[in-house]
Amino acid sequence: MKKYGFGVDIGGTTCKIGLFEMNGTLLSDWEIKTNTENNGASILDDVATAIEGKMKEEGISKDEVQGIGVGVPGPVTADGTVLKCVNLGWGVFNVAEVLGKRTGFPVKAGNDANVAALGEMWQGGGKGYSDVVMVTLGTGVGGGIIVNGKIIAGSNGAGGEIGHIMVNEEETDVCGCGKKGCLEQYASATGIVRMAKKALATESRETTLKSLSELTAKDIFDAAKAGDAVAMELVEKLGEVLGSALAAVACVVNPEVFVIGGGVSKAGTILIDVTEKNFMDRTFHACRNAKFAMATLGNQAGMYGCVQMLLDM
Ligand SMILES: [Zn+2]
């Protein structure tokens, strides 16, 4: 094992880059702009230039670098082939191979949600476990499934797409993916607000939520914590939907721990409690000892996971 590794989390507007020691210590991190012009043709070259610049600045030689791990916002197969990244403009090509040729370093690539799961397993909320399901509740609902320390990427890189598990056959609104009734439509920040607005439209009881002009998921959790009964019912409903979806996931992969992250997870124990309760009520008896933990690495989880992928090279 060499001393250093680079983790690169490529997003639609910026690329987060971290210089790590291979023991998991983040030494420095910075961002560069993601240039999506010409179908993102210069993105990997920009990343390579940034890494070379950092090595020069820190006086790191090539033979001290274990490699580069890359997280990509789209499906990636186990060999590092990207199957279309709409918000980068990328089509189908092997990211690991292209960046490897450009830099001369070994490169591993993975889907951003999956590498975030690896990061949380390595140095975050899932530390000490090797069977981990990471659930990211943000604008959408992302997932990453790790079995025996390895990401389940699946045949089309779509393994762990927990957000698009169908949870309601009756739904008439359409999910971002084109289907109807996906978990994401109920458990993402936007989904929580969508459900709240629907409920409030016919709610006759007093609730502080009615006085808010722009309702957010945080408002709903805050009101529930303050004892607002209507808000608490909305949180309970969320716990039911999320807890039952995770109960089904547990029957497939039987994880040791569910790590909950993303903006919505800032709600804290109230979210964990309702989810865990509903999970316990619904899952198979032998899956009931699964733990629930908060993610701890925030938006750095992806960078950590990118470097974790380099450990077994
Ligand atoms: Zn969907």
Coordinates of C-alpha atoms and ligand atoms in Angstrom, one line a residue:
M1 CA 0.0 0.0 0.0
K2 CA 1.4 3.4 -1.0
K3 CA 1.0 6.4 1.2
Y4 CA -1.5 8.7 -0.7
G5 CA -4.7 8.4 -2.7
F6 CA -7.0 10.9 -4.4
G7 CA -10.8 10.8 -4.2
V8 CA -12.7 12.7 -6.9
D9 CA -16.5 13.1 -6.5
I10 CA -17.7 14.5 -9.8
G11 CA -20.9 16.5 -9.7
G12 CA -22.9 18.4 -12.2
T13 CA -21.5 21.8 -11.1
T14 CA -18.3 21.0 -9.2
C15 CA -15.8 18.2 -8.7
K16 CA -14.8 17.7 -5.1
I17 CA -11.2 16.4 -4.9
G18 CA -9.6 15.1 -1.7
L19 CA -6.0 14.2 -1.0
F20 CA -6.0 11.3 1.5
E21 CA -3.5 9.2 3.4
M22 CA -4.5 5.6 2.6
N23 CA -5.2 5.0 6.3
G24 CA -8.3 7.2 5.8
T25 CA -7.0 10.6 6.9
L26 CA -8.2 13.5 4.7
L27 CA -5.2 15.8 4.3
S28 CA -6.8 18.5 2.1
D29 CA -9.8 18.9 -0.1
W30 CA -10.8 21.5 -2.7
E31 CA -13.3 21.9 -5.6
I32 CA -12.9 22.6 -9.3
K33 CA -15.7 23.7 -11.7
T34 CA -17.2 20.9 -13.7
N35 CA -17.0 22.0 -17.3
T36 CA -20.0 20.3 -19.1
E37 CA -19.3 22.0 -22.4
N38 CA -18.7 19.7 -25.4
N39 CA -20.5 16.9 -23.6
G40 CA -18.1 17.1 -20.7
A41 CA -15.1 16.3 -22.9
S42 CA -12.6 18.2 -20.6
I43 CA -13.8 17.0 -17.2
L44 CA -11.3 14.2 -16.7
D45 CA -8.4 16.3 -18.1
D46 CA -9.3 19.1 -15.7
V47 CA -9.3 16.6 -12.8
A48 CA -5.9 15.2 -13.9
T49 CA -4.5 18.7 -14.1
A50 CA -5.8 19.6 -10.6
I51 CA -4.3 16.4 -9.1
E52 CA -0.9 17.0 -10.8
G53 CA -0.9 20.6 -9.5
K54 CA -1.7 19.4 -5.9
M55 CA 1.1 16.8 -6.1
K56 CA 3.6 19.5 -7.2
E57 CA 2.4 21.8 -4.4
E58 CA 2.7 19.1 -1.7
G59 CA 5.9 17.6 -3.1
I60 CA 4.3 14.2 -3.6
S61 CA 6.0 11.9 -6.1
K62 CA 4.2 9.5 -8.5
D63 CA 5.4 6.4 -6.7
E64 CA 3.8 7.6 -3.5
V65 CA 0.3 7.5 -5.0
Q66 CA -1.9 4.4 -4.7
G67 CA -4.3 5.7 -7.3
I68 CA -7.4 7.8 -8.0
G69 CA -11.0 6.9 -7.1
V70 CA -13.8 8.6 -9.0
G71 CA -17.5 8.9 -8.2
V72 CA -19.8 9.7 -11.0
P73 CA -23.5 10.9 -11.0
G74 CA -24.9 8.0 -13.0
P75 CA -24.8 4.3 -13.4
V76 CA -21.3 2.7 -13.5
T77 CA -20.5 -0.9 -13.9
A78 CA -17.9 -2.7 -11.8
D79 CA -15.1 -2.3 -14.5
G80 CA -15.5 1.5 -14.4
T81 CA -17.7 1.9 -17.5
V82 CA -20.2 4.8 -17.3
L83 CA -23.6 4.1 -18.9
K84 CA -24.6 7.7 -19.6
C85 CA -24.4 10.6 -17.2
V86 CA -27.0 13.1 -18.3
N87 CA -25.9 16.0 -16.2
L88 CA -22.3 15.7 -17.3
G89 CA -23.2 15.2 -20.9
W90 CA -21.3 11.9 -21.0
G91 CA -22.3 8.9 -23.1
V92 CA -21.0 5.4 -22.6
F93 CA -17.2 5.0 -22.0
N94 CA -14.7 3.6 -19.5
V95 CA -13.9 6.4 -17.0
A96 CA -11.3 4.3 -15.2
E97 CA -9.4 3.5 -18.4
V98 CA -9.5 7.1 -19.8
L99 CA -8.3 8.8 -16.6
G100 CA -5.8 6.0 -16.0
K101 CA -4.2 6.6 -19.4
R102 CA -4.1 10.3 -18.9
T103 CA -2.5 10.2 -15.4
G104 CA -0.6 6.9 -15.4
F105 CA -2.3 6.0 -12.1
P106 CA -4.6 3.0 -11.4
V107 CA -8.2 4.4 -11.4
K108 CA -11.4 2.9 -9.9
A109 CA -14.8 4.4 -10.7
G110 CA -18.2 4.0 -9.0
N111 CA -21.7 5.6 -8.9
D112 CA -21.7 8.6 -6.5
A113 CA -24.3 7.2 -4.2
N114 CA -22.5 3.8 -4.0
V115 CA -19.1 5.4 -3.3
A116 CA -20.8 7.6 -0.5
A117 CA -21.9 4.3 1.0
L118 CA -18.4 2.9 0.9
G119 CA -17.1 6.2 2.5
E120 CA -19.6 5.9 5.4
M121 CA -18.7 2.3 5.9
W122 CA -14.9 3.1 5.9
Q123 CA -14.8 6.2 8.1
G124 CA -18.4 7.3 8.9
G125 CA -21.6 6.1 10.4
G126 CA -21.1 2.6 9.2
K127 CA -17.6 2.2 10.5
G128 CA -16.8 -1.3 11.7
Y129 CA -19.4 -2.9 9.6
S130 CA -19.1 -4.7 6.2
D131 CA -22.8 -5.2 5.4
V132 CA -24.2 -1.7 5.0
V133 CA -27.2 -0.1 3.3
M134 CA -26.8 3.6 2.9
V135 CA -29.9 5.7 2.3
T136 CA -29.5 9.3 1.2
L137 CA -32.6 11.4 1.7
G138 CA -32.0 14.6 -0.3
T139 CA -33.7 16.2 -3.2
G140 CA -34.1 12.6 -4.3
V141 CA -33.6 9.3 -2.5
G142 CA -30.3 7.6 -3.2
G143 CA -29.0 4.3 -2.0
G144 CA -25.9 2.3 -1.8
I145 CA -25.7 -1.4 -0.9
I146 CA -22.6 -3.0 0.4
V147 CA -22.4 -6.7 1.0
N148 CA -19.3 -8.2 2.5
G149 CA -17.4 -4.9 1.9
K150 CA -18.3 -4.7 -1.8
I151 CA -20.7 -2.4 -3.6
I152 CA -23.6 -4.1 -5.4
A153 CA -23.3 -2.3 -8.7
G154 CA -25.6 -4.7 -10.7
S155 CA -25.5 -5.6 -14.4
N156 CA -26.5 -2.1 -15.5
G157 CA -25.0 -0.2 -12.6
A158 CA -28.4 0.4 -11.1
G159 CA -28.0 -1.7 -8.0
G160 CA -29.0 0.1 -4.8
E161 CA -31.6 2.4 -6.5
I162 CA -33.7 2.3 -3.4
G163 CA -35.4 5.5 -4.3
H164 CA -37.3 3.9 -7.1
I165 CA -38.8 1.0 -5.2
M166 CA -42.5 1.1 -5.9
V167 CA -44.3 1.8 -2.6
N168 CA -47.8 2.9 -3.8
E169 CA -49.7 1.3 -6.6
E170 CA -52.4 4.1 -6.5
E171 CA -50.1 7.1 -7.0
T172 CA -51.1 9.4 -9.9
D173 CA -48.2 11.8 -9.8
V174 CA -45.1 10.9 -11.9
C175 CA -41.6 10.4 -10.3
G176 CA -38.5 12.0 -11.9
C177 CA -37.7 8.5 -13.4
G178 CA -41.1 8.4 -15.2
K179 CA -42.7 5.7 -13.0
K180 CA -45.5 6.3 -10.4
G181 CA -45.4 5.5 -6.7
C182 CA -41.6 5.5 -6.1
L183 CA -40.2 5.8 -2.6
E184 CA -38.5 9.0 -3.7
Q185 CA -42.0 10.6 -4.2
Y186 CA -42.6 10.3 -0.4
A187 CA -39.3 10.2 1.4
S188 CA -37.1 12.8 -0.4
A189 CA -37.2 16.4 0.9
T190 CA -39.5 17.4 -2.0
G191 CA -41.6 14.2 -1.5
I192 CA -42.1 15.0 2.2
V193 CA -43.3 18.6 1.3
R194 CA -45.5 17.2 -1.5
M195 CA -47.3 14.8 0.8
A196 CA -47.6 17.5 3.5
K197 CA -49.3 20.0 1.1
K198 CA -51.7 17.3 0.0
A199 CA -52.6 16.5 3.6
L200 CA -52.9 20.2 4.6
A201 CA -55.3 21.0 1.8
T202 CA -58.0 18.9 3.6
E203 CA -56.8 19.3 7.2
S204 CA -59.3 21.0 9.5
R205 CA -57.2 20.8 12.7
E206 CA -55.0 23.7 13.9
T207 CA -51.4 23.3 12.8
T208 CA -48.5 25.8 12.7
L209 CA -47.6 24.4 9.2
K210 CA -50.6 26.2 7.7
S211 CA -49.1 29.6 8.5
L212 CA -45.9 29.0 6.6
S213 CA -45.8 30.4 3.1
E214 CA -42.9 28.2 1.8
L215 CA -43.1 24.8 3.5
T216 CA -39.8 22.8 3.8
A217 CA -39.1 19.3 5.1
K218 CA -37.2 20.9 8.0
D219 CA -40.4 22.9 9.0
I220 CA -42.4 19.7 9.2
F221 CA -39.8 18.0 11.5
D222 CA -39.4 21.2 13.6
A223 CA -43.2 21.4 14.1
A224 CA -43.4 17.7 15.0
K225 CA -40.6 18.1 17.6
A226 CA -42.5 21.1 19.0
G227 CA -45.6 18.9 19.6
D228 CA -47.7 19.8 16.5
A229 CA -50.0 16.8 16.1
V230 CA -50.6 17.2 12.4
A231 CA -46.8 17.5 11.7
M232 CA -46.2 14.4 13.8
E233 CA -48.7 12.4 11.8
L234 CA -46.8 13.4 8.6
V235 CA -43.5 12.3 10.2
E236 CA -45.2 9.0 11.2
K237 CA -46.4 8.5 7.7
L238 CA -42.9 9.0 6.4
G239 CA -41.6 6.5 8.9
E240 CA -44.2 4.0 7.6
V241 CA -43.2 4.4 4.0
L242 CA -39.5 4.4 4.6
G243 CA -39.5 1.7 7.3
S244 CA -41.5 -0.7 5.1
A245 CA -39.3 -0.1 2.0
L246 CA -36.2 -0.8 4.2
A247 CA -37.9 -3.8 5.7
A248 CA -38.1 -5.2 2.1
V249 CA -34.5 -4.3 1.4
A250 CA -33.4 -6.1 4.5
C251 CA -35.1 -9.3 3.3
V252 CA -32.9 -9.2 0.3
V253 CA -29.5 -8.2 1.7
N254 CA -29.8 -8.6 5.5
P255 CA -27.6 -5.6 6.4
E256 CA -25.9 -5.1 9.8
V257 CA -26.7 -1.4 9.6
F258 CA -28.7 1.2 7.7
V259 CA -26.9 4.5 7.5
I260 CA -29.2 7.4 6.9
G261 CA -27.8 10.6 5.3
G262 CA -28.7 13.5 3.1
G263 CA -30.3 16.9 4.0
V264 CA -33.4 15.3 5.4
S265 CA -31.4 13.3 7.9
K266 CA -30.5 16.5 9.8
A267 CA -33.9 16.0 11.4
G268 CA -32.0 13.6 13.7
T269 CA -33.3 11.0 16.1
I270 CA -37.0 11.7 15.4
L271 CA -36.5 10.4 11.8
I272 CA -34.4 7.5 12.9
D273 CA -36.9 6.5 15.6
V274 CA -40.0 6.5 13.3
T275 CA -38.2 4.6 10.6
E276 CA -36.7 2.0 12.9
K277 CA -40.0 1.4 14.6
N278 CA -41.8 0.8 11.4
F279 CA -38.9 -1.3 10.1
M280 CA -39.1 -3.6 13.1
D281 CA -42.8 -4.0 12.8
R282 CA -42.5 -5.2 9.2
T283 CA -39.2 -7.0 8.5
F284 CA -38.4 -10.7 8.7
H285 CA -37.5 -11.8 12.2
A286 CA -33.9 -12.6 11.4
C287 CA -33.3 -9.1 10.0
R288 CA -34.5 -7.3 13.1
N289 CA -31.1 -6.8 14.7
A290 CA -30.1 -4.3 12.0
K291 CA -28.9 -1.0 13.5
F292 CA -29.9 2.4 12.3
A293 CA -27.1 5.1 12.3
M294 CA -26.7 8.6 11.1
A295 CA -24.2 9.3 8.3
T296 CA -21.4 11.4 9.6
L297 CA -19.3 12.5 6.6
G298 CA -21.8 14.8 4.9
N299 CA -21.0 15.7 1.3
Q300 CA -17.4 14.4 1.8
A301 CA -18.6 10.8 2.0
G302 CA -18.1 10.3 -1.8
M303 CA -14.5 11.4 -1.7
Y304 CA -13.8 9.0 1.2
G305 CA -15.5 6.1 -0.7
C306 CA -13.5 6.9 -3.8
V307 CA -10.3 6.3 -1.9
Q308 CA -11.7 3.3 -0.1
M309 CA -12.1 1.6 -3.5
L310 CA -8.3 1.8 -3.9
L311 CA -7.6 -0.2 -0.8
D312 CA -7.7 -3.6 -2.5
M313 CA -5.8 -2.7 -5.6
Ligands
ZN1 ZN -38.8 6.8 -9.6

